[in-house]
Tab-separated table of C-alpha atoms in Angstrom:
chain	number	residue	atom	x	y	z
A	24	UNK	CA	12.266	317.491	329.377
A	25	UNK	CA	9.501	320.065	330.476
A	26	UNK	CA	6.961	318.571	333.020
A	27	UNK	CA	3.253	318.436	331.959
A	28	UNK	CA	0.881	319.412	334.511
A	29	UNK	CA	-2.862	318.826	334.424
A	30	UNK	CA	-5.485	320.726	336.626
A	31	UNK	CA	-7.224	317.694	337.576
A	32	UNK	CA	-9.690	320.139	339.595
A	33	UNK	CA	-10.981	321.677	336.841
A	34	UNK	CA	-11.943	318.338	335.286
A	35	UNK	CA	-15.295	317.076	336.189
A	36	UNK	CA	-16.201	314.007	334.236
A	37	UNK	CA	-14.171	311.170	333.986
A	38	UNK	CA	-14.254	311.056	330.445
A	39	UNK	CA	-12.266	314.532	330.343
A	40	UNK	CA	-9.714	313.227	332.934
A	41	UNK	CA	-9.350	309.800	331.090
A	42	UNK	CA	-8.731	311.997	327.773
A	43	UNK	CA	-6.241	314.350	329.587
A	44	UNK	CA	-4.097	311.558	331.164
A	45	UNK	CA	-4.078	309.568	328.148
A	46	UNK	CA	-2.943	312.539	325.716
A	47	UNK	CA	-0.020	312.915	328.206
A	48	UNK	CA	0.965	309.823	330.018
A	49	UNK	CA	-0.956	307.367	327.531
A	50	UNK	CA	0.654	304.141	325.927
A	51	UNK	CA	-2.165	304.131	323.036
A	52	UNK	CA	-3.933	306.332	320.701
A	53	UNK	CA	-7.318	306.333	321.763
A	54	UNK	CA	-10.011	306.819	319.118
A	55	UNK	CA	-7.161	305.810	316.274
A	56	UNK	CA	-7.535	302.229	315.129
A	57	UNK	CA	-5.758	300.157	312.590
A	58	UNK	CA	-7.582	297.231	310.793
A	59	UNK	CA	-5.668	293.763	310.551
A	60	UNK	CA	-6.937	290.782	308.860
A	61	UNK	CA	-6.746	288.070	311.926
A	62	UNK	CA	-8.122	284.547	312.645
A	63	UNK	CA	-9.024	284.069	316.477
A	64	UNK	CA	-9.116	280.254	316.940
A	65	UNK	CA	-9.834	277.793	319.863
A	66	UNK	CA	-9.637	274.122	320.248
A	67	UNK	CA	-10.745	271.522	322.905
A	68	UNK	CA	-10.310	267.537	323.429
A	69	UNK	CA	-12.870	265.607	322.017
A	70	UNK	CA	-12.354	262.889	324.462
A	71	UNK	CA	-14.648	260.059	324.497
A	72	UNK	CA	-17.723	262.131	323.297
A	73	UNK	CA	-19.586	264.943	324.932
A	74	UNK	CA	-23.015	266.618	324.173
A	75	UNK	CA	-21.656	270.050	324.517
A	76	UNK	CA	-18.143	271.590	323.543
A	77	UNK	CA	-17.488	275.214	324.518
A	78	UNK	CA	-15.112	277.338	322.567
A	79	UNK	CA	-13.387	280.571	323.227
A	80	UNK	CA	-13.798	280.326	327.261
A	81	UNK	CA	-10.302	280.526	327.886
A	82	UNK	CA	-7.391	283.079	327.031
A	83	UNK	CA	-3.961	282.059	326.265
A	84	UNK	CA	-1.591	281.695	328.731
A	85	UNK	CA	-4.430	280.314	331.444
A	86	UNK	CA	-4.035	276.556	332.670
A	87	UNK	CA	-3.257	274.398	329.920
A	88	UNK	CA	-3.779	277.001	327.001
A	89	UNK	CA	-1.024	276.971	324.960
A	90	UNK	CA	-0.852	279.153	321.508
A	91	UNK	CA	-1.768	275.666	319.564
A	92	UNK	CA	-5.043	275.720	321.282
A	93	UNK	CA	-5.992	279.500	321.158
A	94	UNK	CA	-4.901	283.124	320.466
A	95	UNK	CA	-7.686	284.591	322.508
A	96	UNK	CA	-6.210	287.640	324.571
A	97	UNK	CA	-9.004	287.608	327.117
A	98	UNK	CA	-11.446	284.798	327.992
A	99	UNK	CA	-14.744	285.376	326.315
A	100	UNK	CA	-14.030	288.899	324.616
A	101	UNK	CA	-11.506	290.067	322.292
A	102	UNK	CA	-10.096	292.533	324.784
A	103	UNK	CA	-9.504	296.046	323.622
A	104	UNK	CA	-10.024	295.247	320.022
A	105	UNK	CA	-13.231	294.841	317.972
A	106	UNK	CA	-13.470	292.208	315.490
A	107	UNK	CA	-15.735	291.895	312.311
A	108	UNK	CA	-16.473	288.206	311.743
A	109	UNK	CA	-16.641	287.292	308.310
A	110	UNK	CA	-16.159	283.551	308.210
A	111	UNK	CA	-16.701	280.408	310.638
A	112	UNK	CA	-14.356	277.518	310.289
A	113	UNK	CA	-14.548	273.931	311.873
A	114	UNK	CA	-11.470	272.016	312.310
A	115	UNK	CA	-9.606	269.140	313.767
A	116	UNK	CA	-6.203	268.025	314.708
A	117	UNK	CA	-4.417	265.102	315.899
A	118	UNK	CA	-1.638	266.019	318.406
A	119	UNK	CA	1.647	265.114	317.841
A	120	UNK	CA	1.374	263.704	314.047
A	121	UNK	CA	0.140	260.512	315.507
A	122	UNK	CA	-0.999	258.065	312.805
A	123	UNK	CA	-1.068	254.131	312.199
A	124	UNK	CA	1.555	252.337	310.358
A	125	UNK	CA	-0.719	249.500	308.730
A	126	UNK	CA	-3.700	248.960	308.136
A	127	UNK	CA	-5.996	245.866	307.914
A	128	UNK	CA	-8.787	245.499	304.921
A	129	UNK	CA	-11.166	244.579	307.520
A	130	UNK	CA	-10.283	247.504	310.392
A	131	UNK	CA	-12.586	250.281	310.345
A	132	UNK	CA	-10.855	252.018	313.122
A	133	UNK	CA	-7.582	252.867	311.545
A	134	UNK	CA	-7.670	256.010	310.693
A	135	UNK	CA	-10.390	259.024	311.203
A	136	UNK	CA	-12.123	258.355	308.098
A	137	UNK	CA	-14.966	256.448	309.799
A	138	UNK	CA	-15.833	259.512	311.934
A	139	UNK	CA	-15.805	261.639	309.047
A	140	UNK	CA	-18.239	259.437	307.235
A	141	UNK	CA	-20.204	258.185	310.138
A	142	UNK	CA	-19.267	259.972	313.101
A	143	UNK	CA	-19.475	263.099	315.344
A	144	UNK	CA	-18.394	265.019	311.956
A	145	UNK	CA	-22.162	264.440	310.563
A	146	UNK	CA	-23.817	265.984	313.349
A	147	UNK	CA	-23.937	268.741	315.658
A	148	UNK	CA	-25.309	272.225	316.249
A	149	UNK	CA	-23.147	275.196	316.086
A	150	UNK	CA	-24.132	278.690	317.878
A	151	UNK	CA	-22.538	281.935	318.141
A	152	UNK	CA	-23.768	284.099	321.044
A	153	UNK	CA	-23.121	287.641	321.689
A	154	UNK	CA	-24.364	289.494	324.784
A	155	UNK	CA	-27.105	286.378	325.290
A	156	UNK	CA	-28.233	287.000	321.784
A	157	UNK	CA	-27.732	284.031	319.289
A	158	UNK	CA	-26.329	285.573	315.839
A	159	UNK	CA	-25.193	282.718	314.004
A	160	UNK	CA	-26.558	278.660	314.074
A	161	UNK	CA	-24.958	276.016	311.638
A	162	UNK	CA	-26.437	272.626	311.828
A	163	UNK	CA	-23.685	269.841	311.030
A	164	UNK	CA	-20.808	272.639	311.505
A	165	UNK	CA	-18.040	270.615	310.443
A	166	UNK	CA	-19.697	269.777	307.008
A	167	UNK	CA	-21.415	273.047	306.532
A	168	UNK	CA	-18.556	275.041	307.951
A	169	UNK	CA	-15.479	273.271	307.393
A	170	UNK	CA	-11.861	274.065	307.532
A	171	UNK	CA	-11.430	275.436	303.732
A	172	UNK	CA	-8.091	276.223	304.283
A	173	UNK	CA	-6.657	275.018	300.946
A	174	UNK	CA	-4.491	272.446	302.223
A	175	UNK	CA	-3.150	269.709	299.758
A	176	UNK	CA	-3.689	265.974	300.270
A	177	UNK	CA	-0.608	264.454	300.892
A	178	UNK	CA	0.080	260.702	301.906
A	179	UNK	CA	2.988	258.413	302.476
A	180	UNK	CA	2.509	255.022	301.052
A	181	UNK	CA	3.834	252.224	302.778
A	182	UNK	CA	4.150	248.184	302.419
A	183	UNK	CA	1.650	246.713	300.599
A	184	UNK	CA	0.463	243.032	301.001
A	185	UNK	CA	-2.965	241.002	301.120
A	186	UNK	CA	-3.889	242.115	304.240
A	187	UNK	CA	-2.115	245.716	304.404
A	188	UNK	CA	-2.130	248.776	302.382
A	189	UNK	CA	-3.168	252.396	302.019
A	190	UNK	CA	-6.487	252.896	304.563
A	191	UNK	CA	-9.421	254.550	303.077
A	192	UNK	CA	-9.061	258.317	303.117
A	193	UNK	CA	-11.798	261.035	304.097
A	194	UNK	CA	-11.400	264.678	305.139
A	195	UNK	CA	-13.397	267.982	305.663
A	196	UNK	CA	-13.509	270.141	302.404
A	197	UNK	CA	-10.226	272.022	302.060
A	198	UNK	CA	-11.540	273.803	299.093
A	199	UNK	CA	-11.281	277.896	299.923
A	200	UNK	CA	-14.202	278.455	298.294
A	201	UNK	CA	-16.564	276.027	300.508
A	202	UNK	CA	-15.790	278.114	303.654
A	203	UNK	CA	-18.608	279.558	305.447
A	204	UNK	CA	-19.120	283.160	304.944
A	205	UNK	CA	-21.158	285.292	307.351
A	206	UNK	CA	-23.454	287.831	305.428
A	207	UNK	CA	-23.859	290.162	306.531
A	208	UNK	CA	-20.632	290.211	308.848
A	209	UNK	CA	-21.353	290.565	312.581
A	210	UNK	CA	-19.266	293.402	314.407
A	211	UNK	CA	-18.331	292.196	317.994
A	212	UNK	CA	-17.409	295.366	319.853
A	213	UNK	CA	-14.239	295.524	322.391
A	214	UNK	CA	-14.634	294.032	325.572
A	215	UNK	CA	-18.312	292.817	324.443
A	216	UNK	CA	-18.836	289.414	325.787
A	217	UNK	CA	-19.396	286.403	323.038
A	218	UNK	CA	-19.470	282.405	323.536
A	219	UNK	CA	-19.146	280.007	320.949
A	220	UNK	CA	-20.502	276.185	321.169
A	221	UNK	CA	-21.374	273.203	319.222
A	222	UNK	CA	-23.678	270.628	320.823
A	223	UNK	CA	-25.120	267.465	319.983
A	224	UNK	CA	-28.773	267.534	321.303
A	225	UNK	CA	-29.368	263.965	320.570
A	226	UNK	CA	-26.701	262.991	322.487
A	227	UNK	CA	-22.797	262.398	322.402
A	228	UNK	CA	-21.496	260.119	319.733
A	229	UNK	CA	-18.210	258.313	320.538
A	230	UNK	CA	-15.151	258.138	318.281
A	231	UNK	CA	-14.889	255.210	316.341
A	232	UNK	CA	-11.249	255.570	315.246
A	233	UNK	CA	-8.885	254.036	317.844
A	234	UNK	CA	-5.540	254.060	315.643
A	235	UNK	CA	-4.682	256.892	316.419
A	236	UNK	CA	-6.767	256.930	319.553
A	237	UNK	CA	-8.880	260.314	318.825
A	238	UNK	CA	-10.743	259.699	322.298
A	239	UNK	CA	-7.494	260.296	324.347
A	240	UNK	CA	-7.844	263.988	325.331
A	241	UNK	CA	-4.286	264.904	324.522
A	242	UNK	CA	-4.535	263.131	320.827
A	243	UNK	CA	-7.781	264.312	319.203
A	244	UNK	CA	-8.807	268.291	319.117
A	245	UNK	CA	-11.559	269.863	317.255
A	246	UNK	CA	-11.857	273.526	317.121
A	247	UNK	CA	-13.303	276.902	315.336
A	248	UNK	CA	-11.694	279.835	313.863
A	249	UNK	CA	-13.054	283.185	313.089
A	250	UNK	CA	-12.103	284.912	310.356
A	251	UNK	CA	-12.139	288.584	309.704
A	252	UNK	CA	-10.776	292.179	310.588
A	253	UNK	CA	-9.361	293.007	313.721
A	254	UNK	CA	-9.898	296.841	314.830
A	255	UNK	CA	-7.127	297.431	317.824
A	256	UNK	CA	-5.759	300.829	319.084
A	257	UNK	CA	-2.820	302.267	317.730
A	258	UNK	CA	-0.173	302.455	319.906
């Protein structure tokens, strides 16, 4: 293979140098991008309650950050990709599929329904900030920007008696048409810093559910998913 040479002395601008090096030795085609539908997500432990939760502050692979918690390539940005935000979804999950085996009719702490109806899901303010400027503010984000993932309601019906039975059920809206649409969409350029937080200005709201123990930092997680279009360099 013939060896290509570049006369760097004839190049007077850094942009020219980069273009010349990329054209001959690069691993991606600068200026050429592909568009891919993508969701970026970030989950944090709810714990015993807090006045502020910060999302997308850590990249996947950082200490404790597995692909179950986030898929963000770079802390606070989309790295070499740009992203067009079309939807915001607020979610939760219970790690390890932990659940209660029995329910007594007077026990309001068995199951997460108490928190969904009377707890922290009923409050909070979500803010999406790009380069120190707020672009999205959602009051009661878990209600007004629900998961909307189309998941069906499934349950296992166990033994019933006068004191045990299927406990009351509640969940965030799962209907796909109820998702929070960002209109107009927000374009976040490559390497542009952004942050997303959910705050509770009136004070922390402690979890009500104790079975499963949602307050445990390894069991109960809340998160935010940004749904849209990723524009990434063609390799």
